[in-house]
Coordinates of C-alpha atoms and ligand atoms in Angstrom, one line a residue:
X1 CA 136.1 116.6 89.7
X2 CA 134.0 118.9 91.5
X3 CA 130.2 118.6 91.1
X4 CA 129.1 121.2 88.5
X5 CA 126.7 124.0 89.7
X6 CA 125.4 127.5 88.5
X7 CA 128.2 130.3 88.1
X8 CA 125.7 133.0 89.4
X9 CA 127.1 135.1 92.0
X10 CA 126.2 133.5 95.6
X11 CA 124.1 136.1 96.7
X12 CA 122.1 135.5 93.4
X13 CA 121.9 131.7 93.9
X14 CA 120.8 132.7 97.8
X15 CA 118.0 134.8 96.7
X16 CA 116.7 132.2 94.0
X17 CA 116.7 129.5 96.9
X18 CA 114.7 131.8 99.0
X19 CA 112.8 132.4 96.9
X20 CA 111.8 129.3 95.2
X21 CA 113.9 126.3 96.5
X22 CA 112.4 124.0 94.9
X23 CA 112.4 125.6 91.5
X24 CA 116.1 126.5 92.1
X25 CA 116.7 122.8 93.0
X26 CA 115.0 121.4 90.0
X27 CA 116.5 124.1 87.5
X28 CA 120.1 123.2 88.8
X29 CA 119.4 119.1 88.0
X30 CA 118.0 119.9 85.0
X31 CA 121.1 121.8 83.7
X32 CA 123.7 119.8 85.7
X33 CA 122.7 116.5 86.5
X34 CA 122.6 114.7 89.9
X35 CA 125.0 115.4 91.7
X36 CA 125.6 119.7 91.7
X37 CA 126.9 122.6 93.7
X38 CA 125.1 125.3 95.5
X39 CA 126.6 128.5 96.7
X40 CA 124.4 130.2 99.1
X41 CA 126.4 133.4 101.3
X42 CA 128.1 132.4 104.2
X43 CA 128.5 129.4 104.2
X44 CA 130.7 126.8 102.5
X45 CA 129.6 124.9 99.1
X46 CA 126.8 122.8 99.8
X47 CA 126.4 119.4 97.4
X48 CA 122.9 118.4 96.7
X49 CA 122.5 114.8 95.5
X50 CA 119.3 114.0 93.7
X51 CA 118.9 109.8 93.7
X52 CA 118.6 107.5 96.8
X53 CA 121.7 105.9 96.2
X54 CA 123.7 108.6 96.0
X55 CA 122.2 109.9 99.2
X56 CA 122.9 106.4 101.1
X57 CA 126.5 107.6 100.0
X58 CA 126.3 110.7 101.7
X59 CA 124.0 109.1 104.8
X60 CA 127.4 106.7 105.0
X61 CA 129.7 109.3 106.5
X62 CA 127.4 109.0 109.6
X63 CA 130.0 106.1 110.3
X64 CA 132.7 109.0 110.6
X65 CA 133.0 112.2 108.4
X66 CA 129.7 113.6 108.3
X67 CA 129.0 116.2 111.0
X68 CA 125.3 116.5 110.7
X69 CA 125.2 118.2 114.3
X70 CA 128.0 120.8 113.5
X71 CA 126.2 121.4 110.3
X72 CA 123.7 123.0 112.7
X73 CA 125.1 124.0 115.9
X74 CA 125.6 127.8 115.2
X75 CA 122.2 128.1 114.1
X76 CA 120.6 126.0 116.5
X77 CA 123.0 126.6 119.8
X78 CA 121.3 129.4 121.2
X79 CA 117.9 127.5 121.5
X80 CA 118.8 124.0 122.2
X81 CA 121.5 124.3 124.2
X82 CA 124.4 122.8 124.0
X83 CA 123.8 118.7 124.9
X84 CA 121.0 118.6 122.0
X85 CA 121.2 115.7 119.9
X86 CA 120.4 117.8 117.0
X87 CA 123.8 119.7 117.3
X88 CA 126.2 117.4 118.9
X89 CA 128.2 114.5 117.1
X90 CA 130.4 111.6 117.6
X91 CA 130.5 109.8 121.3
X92 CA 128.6 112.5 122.8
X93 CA 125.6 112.2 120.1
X94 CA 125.6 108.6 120.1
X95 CA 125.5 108.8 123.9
X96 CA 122.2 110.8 123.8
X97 CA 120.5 109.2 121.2
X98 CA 120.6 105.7 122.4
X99 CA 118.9 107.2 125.4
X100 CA 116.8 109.2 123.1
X101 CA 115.6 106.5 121.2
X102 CA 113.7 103.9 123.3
X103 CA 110.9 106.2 124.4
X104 CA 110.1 107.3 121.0
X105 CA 110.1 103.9 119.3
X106 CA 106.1 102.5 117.5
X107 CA 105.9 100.4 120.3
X108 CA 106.1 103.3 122.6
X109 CA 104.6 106.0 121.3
X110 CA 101.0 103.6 120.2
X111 CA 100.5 104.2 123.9
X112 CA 99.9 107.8 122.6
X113 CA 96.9 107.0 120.7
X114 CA 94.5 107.5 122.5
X115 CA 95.5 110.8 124.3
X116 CA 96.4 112.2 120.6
X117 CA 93.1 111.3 119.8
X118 CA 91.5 113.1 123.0
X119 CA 93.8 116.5 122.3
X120 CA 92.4 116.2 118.7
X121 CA 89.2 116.8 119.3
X122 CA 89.3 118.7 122.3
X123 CA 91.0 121.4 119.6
X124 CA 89.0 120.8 116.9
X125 CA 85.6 121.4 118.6
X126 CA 86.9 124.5 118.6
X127 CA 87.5 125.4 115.0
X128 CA 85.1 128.0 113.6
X129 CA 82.6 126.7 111.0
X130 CA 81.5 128.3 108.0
X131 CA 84.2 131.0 107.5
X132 CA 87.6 130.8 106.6
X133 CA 90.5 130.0 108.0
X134 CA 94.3 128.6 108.0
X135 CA 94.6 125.2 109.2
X136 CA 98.7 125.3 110.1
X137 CA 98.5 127.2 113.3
X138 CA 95.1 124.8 114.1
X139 CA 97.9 122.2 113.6
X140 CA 100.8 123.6 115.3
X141 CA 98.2 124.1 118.6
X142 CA 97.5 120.3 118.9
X143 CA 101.0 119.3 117.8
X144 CA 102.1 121.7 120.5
X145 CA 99.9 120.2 123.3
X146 CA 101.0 116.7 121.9
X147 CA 104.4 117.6 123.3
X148 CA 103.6 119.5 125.9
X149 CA 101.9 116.7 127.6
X150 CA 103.7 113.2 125.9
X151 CA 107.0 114.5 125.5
X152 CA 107.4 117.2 128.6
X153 CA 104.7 115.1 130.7
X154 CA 103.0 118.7 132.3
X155 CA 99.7 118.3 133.7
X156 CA 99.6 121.4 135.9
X157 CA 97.0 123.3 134.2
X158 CA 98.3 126.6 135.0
X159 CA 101.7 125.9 133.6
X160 CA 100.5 124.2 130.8
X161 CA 98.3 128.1 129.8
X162 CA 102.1 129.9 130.8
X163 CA 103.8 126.8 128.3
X164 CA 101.7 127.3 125.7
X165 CA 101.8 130.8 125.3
X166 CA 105.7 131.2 125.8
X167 CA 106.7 128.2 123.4
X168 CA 106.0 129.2 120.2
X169 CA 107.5 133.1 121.2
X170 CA 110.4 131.5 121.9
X171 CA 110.4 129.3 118.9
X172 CA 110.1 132.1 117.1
X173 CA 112.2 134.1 118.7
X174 CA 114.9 131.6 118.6
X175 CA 114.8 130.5 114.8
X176 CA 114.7 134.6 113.8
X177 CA 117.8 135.7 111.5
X178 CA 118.9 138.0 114.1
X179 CA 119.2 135.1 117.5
X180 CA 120.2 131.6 114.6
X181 CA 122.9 133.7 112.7
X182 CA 124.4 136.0 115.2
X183 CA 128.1 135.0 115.4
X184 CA 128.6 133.0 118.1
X185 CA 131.1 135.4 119.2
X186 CA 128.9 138.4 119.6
X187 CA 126.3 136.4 121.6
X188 CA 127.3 137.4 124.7
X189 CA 127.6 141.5 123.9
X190 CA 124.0 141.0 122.0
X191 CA 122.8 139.8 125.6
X192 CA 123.5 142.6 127.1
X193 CA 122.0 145.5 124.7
X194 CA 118.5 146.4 125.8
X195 CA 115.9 145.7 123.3
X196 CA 117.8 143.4 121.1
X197 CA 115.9 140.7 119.6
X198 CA 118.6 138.5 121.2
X199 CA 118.3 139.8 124.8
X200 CA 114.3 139.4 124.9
X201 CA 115.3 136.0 123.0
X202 CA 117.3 135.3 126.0
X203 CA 115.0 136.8 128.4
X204 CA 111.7 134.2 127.2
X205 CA 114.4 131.6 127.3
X206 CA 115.0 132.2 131.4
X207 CA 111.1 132.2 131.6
X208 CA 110.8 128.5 129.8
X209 CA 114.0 126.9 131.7
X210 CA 112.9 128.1 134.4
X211 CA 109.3 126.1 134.4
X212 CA 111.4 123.5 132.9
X213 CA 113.6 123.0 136.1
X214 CA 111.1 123.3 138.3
X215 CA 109.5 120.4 135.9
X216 CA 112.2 118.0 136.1
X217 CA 112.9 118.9 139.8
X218 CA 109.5 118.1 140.7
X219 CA 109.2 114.8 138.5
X220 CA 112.6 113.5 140.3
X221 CA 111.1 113.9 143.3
X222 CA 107.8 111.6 142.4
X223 CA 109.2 109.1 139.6
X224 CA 107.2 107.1 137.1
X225 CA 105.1 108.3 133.9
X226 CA 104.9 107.0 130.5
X227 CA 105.4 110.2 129.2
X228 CA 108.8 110.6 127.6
X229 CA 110.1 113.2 130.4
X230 CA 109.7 110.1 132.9
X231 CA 111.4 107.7 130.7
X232 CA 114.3 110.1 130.1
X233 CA 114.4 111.0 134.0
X234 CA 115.4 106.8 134.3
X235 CA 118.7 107.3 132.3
X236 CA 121.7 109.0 133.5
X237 CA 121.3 112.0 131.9
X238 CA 121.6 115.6 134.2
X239 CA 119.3 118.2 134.0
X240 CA 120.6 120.7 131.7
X241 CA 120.8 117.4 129.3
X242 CA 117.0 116.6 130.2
X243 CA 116.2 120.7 129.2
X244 CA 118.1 120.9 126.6
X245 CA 116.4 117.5 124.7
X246 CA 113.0 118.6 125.7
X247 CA 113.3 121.9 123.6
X248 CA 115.4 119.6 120.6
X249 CA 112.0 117.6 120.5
X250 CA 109.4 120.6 120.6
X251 CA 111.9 122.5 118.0
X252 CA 112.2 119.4 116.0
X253 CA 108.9 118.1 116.3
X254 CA 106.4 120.6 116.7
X255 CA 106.5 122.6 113.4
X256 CA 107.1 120.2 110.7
X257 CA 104.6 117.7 111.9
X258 CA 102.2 120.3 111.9
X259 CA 103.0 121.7 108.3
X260 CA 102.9 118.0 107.2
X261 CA 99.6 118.0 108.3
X262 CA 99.0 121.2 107.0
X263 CA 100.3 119.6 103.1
X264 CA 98.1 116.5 104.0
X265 CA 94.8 118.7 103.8
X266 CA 96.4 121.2 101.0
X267 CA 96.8 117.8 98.6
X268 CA 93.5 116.0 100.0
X269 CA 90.8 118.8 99.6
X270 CA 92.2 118.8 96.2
X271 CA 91.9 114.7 95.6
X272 CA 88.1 113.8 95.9
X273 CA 88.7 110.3 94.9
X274 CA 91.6 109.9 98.0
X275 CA 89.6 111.8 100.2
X276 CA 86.5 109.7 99.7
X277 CA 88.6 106.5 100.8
X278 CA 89.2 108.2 104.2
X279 CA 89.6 108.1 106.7
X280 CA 88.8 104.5 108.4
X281 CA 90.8 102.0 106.0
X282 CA 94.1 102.6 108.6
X283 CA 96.5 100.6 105.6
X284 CA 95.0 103.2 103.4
X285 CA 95.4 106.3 105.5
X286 CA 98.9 104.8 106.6
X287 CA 99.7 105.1 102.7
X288 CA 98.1 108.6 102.2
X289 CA 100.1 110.1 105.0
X290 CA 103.7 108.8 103.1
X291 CA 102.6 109.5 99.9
X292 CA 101.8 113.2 101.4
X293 CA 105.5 113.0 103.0
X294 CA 107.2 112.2 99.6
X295 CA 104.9 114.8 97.3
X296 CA 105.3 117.7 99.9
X297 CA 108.4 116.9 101.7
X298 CA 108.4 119.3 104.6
X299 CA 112.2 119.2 105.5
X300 CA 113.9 120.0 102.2
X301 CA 117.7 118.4 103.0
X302 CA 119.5 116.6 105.5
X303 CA 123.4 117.8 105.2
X304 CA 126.1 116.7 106.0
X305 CA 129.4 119.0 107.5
X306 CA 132.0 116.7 105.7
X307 CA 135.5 116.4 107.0
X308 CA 136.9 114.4 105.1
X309 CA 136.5 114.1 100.9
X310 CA 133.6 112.4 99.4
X311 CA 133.3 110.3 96.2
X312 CA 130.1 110.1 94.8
X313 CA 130.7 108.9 91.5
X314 CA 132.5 110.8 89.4
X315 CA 132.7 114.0 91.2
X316 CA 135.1 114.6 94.5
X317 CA 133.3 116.8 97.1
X318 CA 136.0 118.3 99.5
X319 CA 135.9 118.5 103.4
X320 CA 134.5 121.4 104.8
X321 CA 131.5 121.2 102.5
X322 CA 128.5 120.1 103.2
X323 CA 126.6 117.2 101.2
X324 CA 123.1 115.8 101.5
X325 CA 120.4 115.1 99.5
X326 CA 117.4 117.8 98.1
X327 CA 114.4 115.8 99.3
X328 CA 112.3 117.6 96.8
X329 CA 114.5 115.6 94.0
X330 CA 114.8 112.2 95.7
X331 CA 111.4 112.2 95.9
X332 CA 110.2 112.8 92.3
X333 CA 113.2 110.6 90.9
X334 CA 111.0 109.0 88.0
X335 CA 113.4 106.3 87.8
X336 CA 112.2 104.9 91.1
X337 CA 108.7 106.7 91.1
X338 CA 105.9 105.8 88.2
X339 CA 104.7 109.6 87.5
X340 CA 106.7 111.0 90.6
X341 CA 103.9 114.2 90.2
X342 CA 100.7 112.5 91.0
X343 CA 99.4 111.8 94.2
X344 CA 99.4 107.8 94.5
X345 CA 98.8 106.4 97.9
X346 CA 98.6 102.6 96.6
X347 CA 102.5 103.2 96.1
X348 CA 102.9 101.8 99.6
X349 CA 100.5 99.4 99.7
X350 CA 100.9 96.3 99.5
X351 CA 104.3 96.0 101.6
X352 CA 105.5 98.4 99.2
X353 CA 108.3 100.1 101.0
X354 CA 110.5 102.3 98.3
X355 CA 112.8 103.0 101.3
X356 CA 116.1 103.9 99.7
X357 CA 114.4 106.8 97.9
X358 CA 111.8 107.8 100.4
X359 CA 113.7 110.3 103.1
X360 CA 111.2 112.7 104.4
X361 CA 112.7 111.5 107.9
X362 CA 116.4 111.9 106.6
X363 CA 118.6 108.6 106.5
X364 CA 121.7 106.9 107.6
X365 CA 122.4 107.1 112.1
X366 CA 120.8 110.3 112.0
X367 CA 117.4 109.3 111.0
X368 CA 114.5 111.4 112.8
X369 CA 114.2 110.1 115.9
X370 CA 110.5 111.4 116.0
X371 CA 109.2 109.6 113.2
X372 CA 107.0 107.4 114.3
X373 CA 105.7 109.6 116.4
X374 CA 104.7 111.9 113.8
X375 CA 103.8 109.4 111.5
X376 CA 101.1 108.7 114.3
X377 CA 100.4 112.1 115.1
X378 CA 99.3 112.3 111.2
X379 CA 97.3 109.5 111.0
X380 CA 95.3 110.4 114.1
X381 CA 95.0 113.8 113.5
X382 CA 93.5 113.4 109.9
X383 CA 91.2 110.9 111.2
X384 CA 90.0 113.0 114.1
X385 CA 89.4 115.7 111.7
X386 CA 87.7 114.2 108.9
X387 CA 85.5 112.4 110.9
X388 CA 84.1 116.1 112.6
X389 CA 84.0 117.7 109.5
X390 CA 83.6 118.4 106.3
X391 CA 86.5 120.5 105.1
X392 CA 86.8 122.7 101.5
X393 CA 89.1 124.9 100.1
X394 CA 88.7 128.4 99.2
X395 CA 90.3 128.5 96.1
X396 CA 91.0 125.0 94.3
X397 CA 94.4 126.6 92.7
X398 CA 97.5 124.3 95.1
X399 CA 99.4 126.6 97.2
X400 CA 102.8 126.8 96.0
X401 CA 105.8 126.2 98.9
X402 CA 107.4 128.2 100.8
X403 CA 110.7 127.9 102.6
X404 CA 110.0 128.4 106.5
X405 CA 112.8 128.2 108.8
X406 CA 114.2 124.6 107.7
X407 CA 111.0 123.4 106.1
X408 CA 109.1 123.6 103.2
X409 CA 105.0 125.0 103.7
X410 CA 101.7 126.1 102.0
X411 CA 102.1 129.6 101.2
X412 CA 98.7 130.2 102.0
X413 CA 99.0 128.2 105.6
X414 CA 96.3 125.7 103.6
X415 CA 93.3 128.1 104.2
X416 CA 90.1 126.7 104.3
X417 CA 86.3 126.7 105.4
X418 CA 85.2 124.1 107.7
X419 CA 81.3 122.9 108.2
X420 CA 80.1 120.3 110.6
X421 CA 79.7 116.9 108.7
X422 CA 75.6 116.0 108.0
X423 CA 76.4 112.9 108.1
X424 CA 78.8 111.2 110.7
X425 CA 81.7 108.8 109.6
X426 CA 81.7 105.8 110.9
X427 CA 83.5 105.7 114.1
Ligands
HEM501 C1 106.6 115.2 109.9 C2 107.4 115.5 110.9 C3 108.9 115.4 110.9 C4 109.7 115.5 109.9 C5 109.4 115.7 108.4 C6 111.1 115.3 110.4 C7 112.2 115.3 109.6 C8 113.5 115.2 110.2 C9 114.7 115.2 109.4 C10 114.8 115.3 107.8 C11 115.8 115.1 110.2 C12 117.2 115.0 109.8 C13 117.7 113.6 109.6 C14 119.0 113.5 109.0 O1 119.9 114.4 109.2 O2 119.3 112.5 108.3 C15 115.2 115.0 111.5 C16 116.0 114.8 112.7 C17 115.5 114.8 114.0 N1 114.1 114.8 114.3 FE1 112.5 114.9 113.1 N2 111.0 115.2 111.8 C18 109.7 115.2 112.1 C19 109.1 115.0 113.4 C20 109.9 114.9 114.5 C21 109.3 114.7 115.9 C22 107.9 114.6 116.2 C23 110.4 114.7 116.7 C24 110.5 114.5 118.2 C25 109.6 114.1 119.0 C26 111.6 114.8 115.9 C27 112.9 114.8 116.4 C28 114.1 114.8 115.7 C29 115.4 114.9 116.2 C30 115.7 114.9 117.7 C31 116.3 114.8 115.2 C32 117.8 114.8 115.2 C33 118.3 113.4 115.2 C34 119.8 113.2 115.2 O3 120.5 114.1 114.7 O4 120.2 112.2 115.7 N3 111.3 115.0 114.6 N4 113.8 115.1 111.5

């Protein structure tokens, strides 16, 4: 049987999920049950699965089936190229990801901490005191320089000014409606028509490769470095692959660990009694940082492109669908979470793990490979910041969320007013 779902039109159930995803999700478990069908225009049925276990089913067809990549390659293509892990599957994506994964392993990326730390505070002595202002873009500035010198290794300080100010243009440009969805067909005509988004899309793009090149040219030339580029310059992987992984990382990596910091100081300016625990008990920020993950997921599903049927119970979910969990759901399944709506660190504590039903990094062979690098990235940034300053919101009501690109943020950009602290926190 074929997993129940609403009978609105599709263009109706698109403009609900726009509009509210996460109401949308929650209304259609509500009526359906676990396991329903969404129909969103232009695209095939999408399955959403709302338990752990039934999401380790879906996670399964990693092992052959599930097509995460192809799930995103026409949207993504364009940007990342066409040797991204993100977009490729099978050998190919195996072949990158083992490569991919050593340098971004906890062991490896702990010899970030203290340069995190430094890039921290270097931007927050910046931040302006006593008025207001949104702390997302704040976030997505140091997240930025995080990758721009870990991941991509540049310490030229001229390219680094030319990097940061062409990056998040062409991340922007990149992830617009009219460069992700134009039909892959067209691409090359919408190249070619002067002041379409998707020749200056094309044009910033020639600009970033081109400092890229010269980046991996010059870093052949002199090898070493701990910084991922140097690591990934030791495998056999060409150039073109090199590029194209360095823009999967800063497009996988840059905004959703900055709007995950962003929902960190959204929820914690509203939780005096967490906040006061913070931020120098590391088990206890270490918790607060997860519990922020499963309360405010910031990536809302991790689909699947199935070719081949799927069982999940009951229901049969045909090939050419896609399946995967709604995070949202997972994450507030009260069978596995003790009042999945409040805000409970001391739920990892303790070795408490909850594993199967916490997925803000996905699951199954596709699991982030960023994670612990942006589990890091969190704790340090929080600390930096809460040790500077004393941070307050400017209206207590929570932001609601709203669907960016792929992830789930603070409508408001978590706007606050920032004062230096009176009295230090213990360093
Ligand atoms: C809080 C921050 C982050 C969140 C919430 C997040 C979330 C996710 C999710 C949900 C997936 C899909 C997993 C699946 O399909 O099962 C994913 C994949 C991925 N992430 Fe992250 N991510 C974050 C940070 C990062 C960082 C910092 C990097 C890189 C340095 C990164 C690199 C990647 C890559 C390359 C993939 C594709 C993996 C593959 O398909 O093999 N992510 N991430």
């Amino acid at each position: 049987m074929i997993p129940p779902g609403p009978r609105l039109p599709a263009a109706a159930q698109t403009a609900w999920f726009m509009a509210d995803p996460v109401g949308f999700f929650e209304s259609c478990h509500r009526r359906y049950g676990p396991v329903f069908t969404a129909r969103y225009v232009g695209f095939p049925p999408e399955v959403y699965v709302a338990t752990g276990e039934l999401a380790e089913q879906v996670y399964r067809t990693d092992l052959g089936g599930g097509r995460a990549g192809e799930a995103r390659r026409d949207f993504l293509e364009p940007l990342v190229g066409a040797h991204s892990v993100l977009t490729l599957d099978g050998d190919p994506w195996w072949a990158h990801r083992k490569l991919l994964t050593p340098p971004l392993r906890a062991r490896q990326v702990a010899g970030y901490h203290d340069e995190i730390t430094e890039i921290a505070a270097e931007r927050i002595a910046a931040w302006p005191l006593g008025r207001p202002f949104t702390l997302r873009e704040r976030m997505q500035d140091i997240t930025l320089e995080v990758i721009l010198r870990l991941i991509f290794g540049i310490r030229d300080a001229a390219r680094l000014t030319r990097l940061r100010r062409l990056l998040p243009g062409l991340l922007h440009a990149g992830s617009a409606m009219t460069v992700a969805m134009a039909p892959p067909g067209l691409r090359s005509v919408l190249g070619r028509v002067p002041f379409a988004p998707y020749r200056r899309f094309l044009r910033l793009k020639a600009d970033v490769d081109a400092i890229l090149y010269d980046e991996i040219a010059r870093r052949r030339a002199a090898p070493g470095g701990t910084d991922v580029l140097g690591r990934l310059l030791e495998t056999e992987l060409g150039d073109e692959e090199i590029r194209d992984e360095l823009i999967t990382m800063l497009l996988a990596g840059h905004e959703t660990t900055a709007t995950g910091l962003a929902w960190a100081f959204e929820r914690l300016l509203r939780l005096p009694a967490v906040l006061e625990r913070l931020p120098d008990d590391e088990e206890y920020l270490d918790a607060v940082v997860r519990e922020v993950l499963r309360v405010r997921p910031v990536v809302y599903e991790a689909p699947r492109l199935l070719d081949a049927p799927l069982r999940l119970g009951e229901h049969e979910v045909p090939a050419g669908w896609y399946a995967g969990p709604s995070i949202p759901l997972v994450h507030h399944d009260p069978a596995v979470w003790d009042e999945p709506q409040e805000f409970r660190p001391e739920r990892f504590l303790g070795g408490q793990q909850h594993t199967r039903s916490w997925m803000p990094f996905g699951g199954g062979r596709r699991f982030c490979v960023g994670a612990q690098l942006a589990l890091l990235e969190m704790r340090v940034i929080i600390r930096e910041v809460l040790r500077r300053l004393d941070l307050s919101v400017t209206d207590p009501a929570p932001e609601a969320r709203r669907l960016k690109n792929v992830t789930l943020a603070p409508a408001r950009r978590t706007r606050v007013v920032a004062r230096a602290r009176v009295r230090a926190r213990a360093a």
